[in-house]
């Protein structure tokens, strides 16, 4: 299987409605291990929350798979993925599955079994990377990673309930979140992540799945002093764009920076998906960004849906540290644990644009 042509990519995208989605973890899960392992997989809560999302007008979602669960319970994980996809289809939600993830804010390697409780007031405190940063930097394990990737694709590569594959979330992300602020771990991860990302594309294309492939560029600085040349200029981002059938990216920046982002991702002449956005404290907001995304028909996946154990209604530590009144506003997510919408005007705005595209 070769990379899709621009024509194939645009034909695929034009067959879809304007994609309005969210990154999904149920309120009962502190990370994706807890979401997907047998002991804590909760289809009742998942079904309830996906129904809430559908009722609000969302039509797609993005969620991650944990390698460690596949490693320990391959058959069970495949069954639970199938059950999840059925729940999503029941609620008219297209699914984007992500296979790898370097975003492990806890700083710990992933483990199965009972997960640690959230650290009070700390954003995404138990986020676990997949397969884990140590595994990414140990090439002796990569044969197993290939088996995992190809096993998932063999099982679901022709399943129309999945509409696109995101092969790797934020490759090279070395951040660790603590109450004292953001602390980077070894930058050596980046070289390994770049190579593993390239291999993931090759492994999947060997099997020629029905769906297109993407990896999102994510190096979009939030801080105001960032130079234009710093935006999506990282080698990992550039290589991700070169390999992707559909261009995807993360952007938690203000609206004026979004035009700079669009100049870069738009240059690839392919459909665009913003697979992470919404950070109200730093002015990544519905009232400014939804009209921008709609105007350019960029598919969107905000971070979060329902307030829960990930605590992503609290901002990143750097925001908490520099914003004394940080608790007055929800950072991510749109609903509380009872399904009540935090800011109804946001959903009204979203629906007003969705129905006119």
Short mmCIF file of C-alpha atoms in Angstrom, two decimals:
data_model
loop_
_atom_site.label_atom_id
_atom_site.label_comp_id
_atom_site.label_asym_id
_atom_site.label_seq_id
_atom_site.Cartn_x
_atom_site.Cartn_y
_atom_site.Cartn_z
CA UNK A 1 0.00 0.00 0.00
CA UNK A 2 1.33 3.41 -0.97
CA UNK A 3 0.59 6.76 0.62
CA UNK A 4 -2.75 8.06 -0.61
CA UNK A 5 -2.69 10.58 -3.41
CA UNK A 6 -4.03 14.08 -2.79
CA UNK A 7 -7.06 13.16 -4.90
CA UNK A 8 -7.79 10.06 -2.81
CA UNK A 9 -7.44 12.08 0.39
CA UNK A 10 -9.82 14.79 -0.75
CA UNK A 11 -12.39 12.31 -2.09
CA UNK A 12 -12.39 10.57 1.29
CA UNK A 13 -12.76 13.84 3.18
CA UNK A 14 -15.52 15.22 0.99
CA UNK A 15 -17.57 12.10 1.68
CA UNK A 16 -17.71 13.02 5.37
CA UNK A 17 -19.64 15.68 7.25
CA UNK A 18 -17.70 18.39 9.02
CA UNK A 19 -15.96 16.36 11.71
CA UNK A 20 -16.75 17.62 15.21
CA UNK A 21 -15.28 15.38 17.86
CA UNK A 22 -13.41 14.94 21.10
CA UNK A 23 -10.55 12.98 22.67
CA UNK A 24 -12.12 10.33 24.84
CA UNK A 25 -11.45 8.80 28.23
CA UNK A 26 -14.44 7.86 30.41
CA UNK A 27 -14.82 9.65 33.72
CA UNK A 28 -14.05 6.37 35.50
CA UNK A 29 -10.54 6.02 34.01
CA UNK A 30 -7.38 7.81 35.10
CA UNK A 31 -5.59 6.72 31.90
CA UNK A 32 -6.07 4.45 28.89
CA UNK A 33 -4.79 1.40 30.73
CA UNK A 34 -7.65 1.78 33.19
CA UNK A 35 -10.09 2.38 30.35
CA UNK A 36 -9.17 -0.76 28.40
CA UNK A 37 -8.05 -3.46 30.87
CA UNK A 38 -10.61 -6.11 31.81
CA UNK A 39 -10.85 -5.22 35.49
CA UNK A 40 -11.87 -1.61 34.89
CA UNK A 41 -13.41 -1.51 31.41
CA UNK A 42 -16.83 0.05 32.00
CA UNK A 43 -19.22 -0.24 29.03
CA UNK A 44 -22.12 1.18 31.03
CA UNK A 45 -20.35 4.48 31.67
CA UNK A 46 -18.87 4.53 28.17
CA UNK A 47 -22.27 3.98 26.60
CA UNK A 48 -23.82 6.69 28.74
CA UNK A 49 -21.13 9.24 27.89
CA UNK A 50 -21.13 8.50 24.17
CA UNK A 51 -24.89 8.96 24.17
CA UNK A 52 -24.43 12.35 25.86
CA UNK A 53 -21.90 13.31 23.19
CA UNK A 54 -24.19 12.28 20.36
CA UNK A 55 -27.04 14.27 21.87
CA UNK A 56 -24.82 17.37 21.93
CA UNK A 57 -24.13 16.97 18.21
CA UNK A 58 -20.68 15.37 18.14
CA UNK A 59 -20.09 12.92 15.29
CA UNK A 60 -16.63 11.44 15.95
CA UNK A 61 -14.04 10.74 18.62
CA UNK A 62 -10.37 9.94 19.06
CA UNK A 63 -9.06 7.51 21.66
CA UNK A 64 -5.83 5.64 22.38
CA UNK A 65 -5.03 1.97 22.77
CA UNK A 66 -2.53 0.72 25.40
CA UNK A 67 0.12 -1.71 24.16
CA UNK A 68 0.57 -3.10 27.67
CA UNK A 69 -3.02 -4.35 27.79
CA UNK A 70 -2.59 -6.09 24.43
CA UNK A 71 0.64 -7.64 25.75
CA UNK A 72 -1.10 -9.08 28.82
CA UNK A 73 -4.59 -9.80 27.45
CA UNK A 74 -4.60 -9.75 23.68
CA UNK A 75 -7.89 -11.58 23.12
CA UNK A 76 -9.70 -9.61 25.80
CA UNK A 77 -8.53 -6.28 24.42
CA UNK A 78 -9.71 -7.14 20.92
CA UNK A 79 -13.13 -8.07 22.29
CA UNK A 80 -13.35 -4.82 24.24
CA UNK A 81 -12.33 -2.76 21.20
CA UNK A 82 -15.12 -4.43 19.25
CA UNK A 83 -17.58 -3.66 22.06
CA UNK A 84 -16.43 -0.04 22.19
CA UNK A 85 -16.82 0.35 18.43
CA UNK A 86 -20.34 -1.01 18.66
CA UNK A 87 -21.20 1.52 21.37
CA UNK A 88 -19.77 4.30 19.22
CA UNK A 89 -21.72 3.17 16.16
CA UNK A 90 -24.91 2.95 18.21
CA UNK A 91 -24.41 6.64 18.95
CA UNK A 92 -23.41 7.61 15.39
CA UNK A 93 -19.82 8.38 16.34
CA UNK A 94 -16.96 7.64 13.95
CA UNK A 95 -13.82 6.43 15.71
CA UNK A 96 -10.15 7.35 15.30
CA UNK A 97 -7.87 4.87 17.08
CA UNK A 98 -4.33 5.80 18.11
CA UNK A 99 -1.76 3.00 18.45
CA UNK A 100 1.26 4.59 20.19
CA UNK A 101 1.59 7.52 22.60
CA UNK A 102 4.62 9.23 24.16
CA UNK A 103 2.53 11.63 26.24
CA UNK A 104 3.11 10.16 29.71
CA UNK A 105 2.75 13.06 32.13
CA UNK A 106 3.01 10.78 35.17
CA UNK A 107 6.64 10.08 34.31
CA UNK A 108 6.14 6.39 35.15
CA UNK A 109 6.23 3.39 32.86
CA UNK A 110 2.81 1.85 32.17
CA UNK A 111 1.65 -1.10 34.27
CA UNK A 112 -1.44 -3.29 34.33
CA UNK A 113 -3.67 -3.76 37.35
CA UNK A 114 -4.89 -1.21 39.81
CA UNK A 115 -3.83 2.26 38.72
CA UNK A 116 -2.75 5.01 41.09
CA UNK A 117 -5.32 7.54 42.25
CA UNK A 118 -5.22 11.02 40.73
CA UNK A 119 -2.94 13.52 42.41
CA UNK A 120 -5.33 16.19 43.74
CA UNK A 121 -5.62 19.23 41.46
CA UNK A 122 -2.95 17.92 39.04
CA UNK A 123 -3.82 17.80 35.35
CA UNK A 124 -3.75 14.26 33.89
CA UNK A 125 -1.57 13.11 36.77
CA UNK A 126 -1.50 9.40 35.93
CA UNK A 127 -1.19 9.66 32.15
CA UNK A 128 0.87 6.69 30.97
CA UNK A 129 2.74 6.53 27.68
CA UNK A 130 2.29 3.55 25.36
CA UNK A 131 4.26 1.37 24.94
CA UNK A 132 6.27 3.40 27.47
CA UNK A 133 9.33 5.54 26.99
CA UNK A 134 11.76 2.81 28.07
CA UNK A 135 10.26 0.40 25.55
CA UNK A 136 10.47 2.98 22.76
CA UNK A 137 14.19 3.37 23.52
CA UNK A 138 14.80 -0.39 23.54
CA UNK A 139 14.88 -1.65 19.96
CA UNK A 140 15.01 -5.25 21.18
CA UNK A 141 11.30 -4.89 21.95
CA UNK A 142 10.28 -3.52 18.58
CA UNK A 143 9.51 -6.92 17.09
CA UNK A 144 6.73 -7.20 19.68
CA UNK A 145 5.54 -3.70 18.80
CA UNK A 146 5.25 -4.73 15.16
CA UNK A 147 3.18 -7.75 16.17
CA UNK A 148 0.89 -5.48 18.20
CA UNK A 149 0.40 -2.96 15.39
CA UNK A 150 -0.25 -5.58 12.75
CA UNK A 151 -2.52 -7.60 15.01
CA UNK A 152 -4.75 -4.56 15.57
CA UNK A 153 -4.74 -3.68 11.87
CA UNK A 154 -5.42 -7.27 10.80
CA UNK A 155 -8.45 -7.33 13.08
CA UNK A 156 -9.86 -3.85 12.41
CA UNK A 157 -8.24 -2.59 9.21
CA UNK A 158 -11.40 -3.19 7.20
CA UNK A 159 -13.84 -2.21 9.94
CA UNK A 160 -15.87 0.78 8.78
CA UNK A 161 -16.59 1.81 12.37
CA UNK A 162 -12.99 3.11 12.40
CA UNK A 163 -12.63 5.91 9.88
CA UNK A 164 -8.92 6.76 10.31
CA UNK A 165 -5.83 5.52 12.16
CA UNK A 166 -3.64 7.85 14.20
CA UNK A 167 -0.46 5.82 14.49
CA UNK A 168 1.40 7.78 17.17
CA UNK A 169 0.31 10.51 19.58
CA UNK A 170 2.96 13.18 20.19
CA UNK A 171 6.06 11.14 19.32
CA UNK A 172 9.02 12.41 21.29
CA UNK A 173 7.03 14.07 24.07
CA UNK A 174 9.27 14.06 27.17
CA UNK A 175 7.20 16.15 29.58
CA UNK A 176 6.39 15.09 33.13
CA UNK A 177 3.80 17.05 35.10
CA UNK A 178 4.23 17.74 38.80
CA UNK A 179 2.64 20.25 41.16
CA UNK A 180 5.93 22.16 40.96
CA UNK A 181 5.68 22.53 37.17
CA UNK A 182 6.70 20.76 33.98
CA UNK A 183 9.84 18.65 34.09
CA UNK A 184 11.36 17.13 30.93
CA UNK A 185 12.90 13.68 30.88
CA UNK A 186 15.65 12.57 28.52
CA UNK A 187 15.48 14.17 25.09
CA UNK A 188 17.10 11.00 23.69
CA UNK A 189 13.56 9.70 23.24
CA UNK A 190 13.05 11.83 20.13
CA UNK A 191 15.40 9.93 17.82
CA UNK A 192 13.85 6.59 18.79
CA UNK A 193 10.32 7.93 18.45
CA UNK A 194 11.00 9.28 14.98
CA UNK A 195 12.29 5.91 13.80
CA UNK A 196 9.45 4.01 15.46
CA UNK A 197 6.91 6.34 13.85
CA UNK A 198 8.40 5.69 10.42
CA UNK A 199 8.28 1.94 11.04
CA UNK A 200 4.67 2.14 12.23
CA UNK A 201 3.66 3.64 8.89
CA UNK A 202 5.53 0.87 7.07
CA UNK A 203 4.06 -1.89 9.24
CA UNK A 204 0.52 -0.68 8.68
CA UNK A 205 0.94 -0.09 4.95
CA UNK A 206 2.13 -3.70 4.54
CA UNK A 207 -1.47 -4.68 5.39
CA UNK A 208 -3.27 -2.07 3.25
CA UNK A 209 -6.12 -1.12 5.60
CA UNK A 210 -9.30 0.48 4.34
CA UNK A 211 -8.72 3.66 6.36
CA UNK A 212 -6.23 6.49 5.85
CA UNK A 213 -3.26 7.01 8.16
CA UNK A 214 -2.05 10.06 10.05
CA UNK A 215 0.30 11.26 12.78
CA UNK A 216 -0.23 14.74 14.12
CA UNK A 217 2.36 17.48 14.25
CA UNK A 218 2.29 18.81 17.77
CA UNK A 219 5.14 21.30 18.28
CA UNK A 220 2.99 24.45 18.36
CA UNK A 221 4.30 26.69 21.17
CA UNK A 222 1.70 28.14 23.50
CA UNK A 223 3.94 30.87 24.93
CA UNK A 224 3.71 34.27 23.31
CA UNK A 225 7.45 34.69 22.74
CA UNK A 226 7.69 31.75 20.33
CA UNK A 227 8.97 32.61 16.86
CA UNK A 228 7.03 31.79 13.71
CA UNK A 229 9.93 29.56 12.67
CA UNK A 230 9.39 27.42 15.79
CA UNK A 231 5.88 26.37 14.79
CA UNK A 232 5.71 22.78 13.50
CA UNK A 233 9.36 22.99 12.44
CA UNK A 234 10.50 19.97 14.43
CA UNK A 235 11.86 17.05 12.32
CA UNK A 236 9.27 14.70 13.81
CA UNK A 237 6.43 16.98 12.71
CA UNK A 238 7.83 17.39 9.22
CA UNK A 239 8.28 13.65 8.78
CA UNK A 240 4.79 12.98 10.13
CA UNK A 241 3.32 15.33 7.53
CA UNK A 242 5.35 13.72 4.74
CA UNK A 243 4.08 10.23 5.63
CA UNK A 244 0.44 11.00 6.45
CA UNK A 245 -2.48 10.48 4.08
CA UNK A 246 -4.45 13.13 5.99
CA UNK A 247 -2.69 16.02 7.72
CA UNK A 248 -3.38 16.27 11.44
CA UNK A 249 -1.99 18.55 14.11
CA UNK A 250 -2.39 19.70 17.71
CA UNK A 251 -2.83 23.36 18.55
CA UNK A 252 -3.65 24.90 21.91
CA UNK A 253 -2.65 28.41 20.86
CA UNK A 254 -4.56 31.69 20.52
CA UNK A 255 -6.42 32.55 17.35
CA UNK A 256 -3.73 34.82 15.88
CA UNK A 257 -1.24 31.94 16.09
CA UNK A 258 -3.74 29.61 14.41
CA UNK A 259 -3.35 31.44 11.10
CA UNK A 260 0.39 30.74 11.25
CA UNK A 261 -0.36 27.08 11.89
CA UNK A 262 -2.77 26.98 8.96
CA UNK A 263 -0.14 28.47 6.65
CA UNK A 264 2.11 25.49 7.43
CA UNK A 265 -0.32 22.57 7.48
CA UNK A 266 -2.28 23.96 4.54
CA UNK A 267 0.81 23.92 2.36
CA UNK A 268 0.55 20.12 2.11
CA UNK A 269 -2.65 20.44 0.05
CA UNK A 270 -4.45 17.69 1.97
CA UNK A 271 -7.48 17.60 4.27
CA UNK A 272 -6.81 18.92 7.77
CA UNK A 273 -7.73 17.57 11.20
CA UNK A 274 -6.92 19.37 14.43
CA UNK A 275 -6.82 16.33 16.68
CA UNK A 276 -6.21 18.29 19.90
CA UNK A 277 -7.40 21.75 20.85
CA UNK A 278 -9.37 23.58 23.61
CA UNK A 279 -7.45 25.10 26.50
CA UNK A 280 -9.61 27.88 27.79
CA UNK A 281 -7.03 29.48 30.10
CA UNK A 282 -4.65 30.12 27.20
CA UNK A 283 -7.37 31.41 24.87
CA UNK A 284 -7.93 28.25 22.83
CA UNK A 285 -11.68 28.69 23.05
CA UNK A 286 -14.95 27.83 21.32
CA UNK A 287 -16.00 31.40 20.55
CA UNK A 288 -12.77 32.20 18.71
CA UNK A 289 -11.70 28.86 17.26
CA UNK A 290 -14.92 27.18 16.13
CA UNK A 291 -15.64 29.87 13.49
CA UNK A 292 -12.02 29.57 12.28
CA UNK A 293 -12.17 25.77 12.02
CA UNK A 294 -15.55 25.88 10.31
CA UNK A 295 -14.46 28.50 7.79
CA UNK A 296 -11.54 26.32 6.68
CA UNK A 297 -13.43 23.02 7.16
CA UNK A 298 -10.80 21.68 9.53
CA UNK A 299 -12.04 18.62 11.41
CA UNK A 300 -11.75 19.14 15.16
CA UNK A 301 -11.25 16.97 18.23
CA UNK A 302 -11.23 18.99 21.44
CA UNK A 303 -9.45 17.57 24.45
CA UNK A 304 -11.91 15.82 26.71
CA UNK A 305 -15.62 15.28 27.05
CA UNK A 306 -16.68 14.57 30.66
CA UNK A 307 -14.95 15.73 33.83
CA UNK A 308 -13.40 12.73 35.55
CA UNK A 309 -10.34 11.06 37.03
CA UNK A 310 -7.97 12.60 34.49
CA UNK A 311 -8.74 16.00 36.09
CA UNK A 312 -8.25 17.82 32.81
CA UNK A 313 -10.65 20.52 33.89
CA UNK A 314 -7.60 21.72 35.86
CA UNK A 315 -4.99 23.45 33.68
CA UNK A 316 -1.44 22.37 32.96
CA UNK A 317 0.89 23.06 35.92
CA UNK A 318 2.59 25.94 34.14
CA UNK A 319 -0.80 27.66 33.79
CA UNK A 320 -1.74 26.94 37.42
CA UNK A 321 1.57 28.41 38.57
CA UNK A 322 1.13 31.62 36.59
CA UNK A 323 -2.64 32.14 36.87
CA UNK A 324 -3.75 32.87 40.47
CA UNK A 325 -7.46 32.52 39.65
CA UNK A 326 -7.07 29.37 37.55
CA UNK A 327 -10.01 27.59 39.24
CA UNK A 328 -12.60 30.04 37.87
CA UNK A 329 -12.63 28.33 34.48
CA UNK A 330 -12.63 24.77 33.15
CA UNK A 331 -9.49 24.06 31.13
CA UNK A 332 -10.65 21.07 29.01
CA UNK A 333 -13.90 19.06 28.81
CA UNK A 334 -17.48 20.22 28.21
CA UNK A 335 -19.58 18.30 30.77
CA UNK A 336 -19.56 17.40 34.45
CA UNK A 337 -19.93 13.83 35.70
CA UNK A 338 -23.73 14.08 35.56
CA UNK A 339 -23.80 15.13 31.92
CA UNK A 340 -24.46 18.81 32.60
CA UNK A 341 -22.81 21.13 30.08
CA UNK A 342 -20.38 23.63 31.64
CA UNK A 343 -20.95 26.41 29.09
CA UNK A 344 -24.12 25.87 27.01
CA UNK A 345 -23.24 28.73 24.67
CA UNK A 346 -20.24 26.72 23.43
CA UNK A 347 -22.42 23.82 22.29
CA UNK A 348 -24.93 26.21 20.74
CA UNK A 349 -22.11 27.83 18.76
CA UNK A 350 -20.75 24.46 17.66
CA UNK A 351 -24.15 23.32 16.44
CA UNK A 352 -24.85 26.57 14.64
CA UNK A 353 -21.77 26.10 12.47
CA UNK A 354 -22.14 22.36 12.10
CA UNK A 355 -25.62 22.68 10.60
CA UNK A 356 -24.48 25.29 8.07
CA UNK A 357 -21.49 23.51 6.50
#
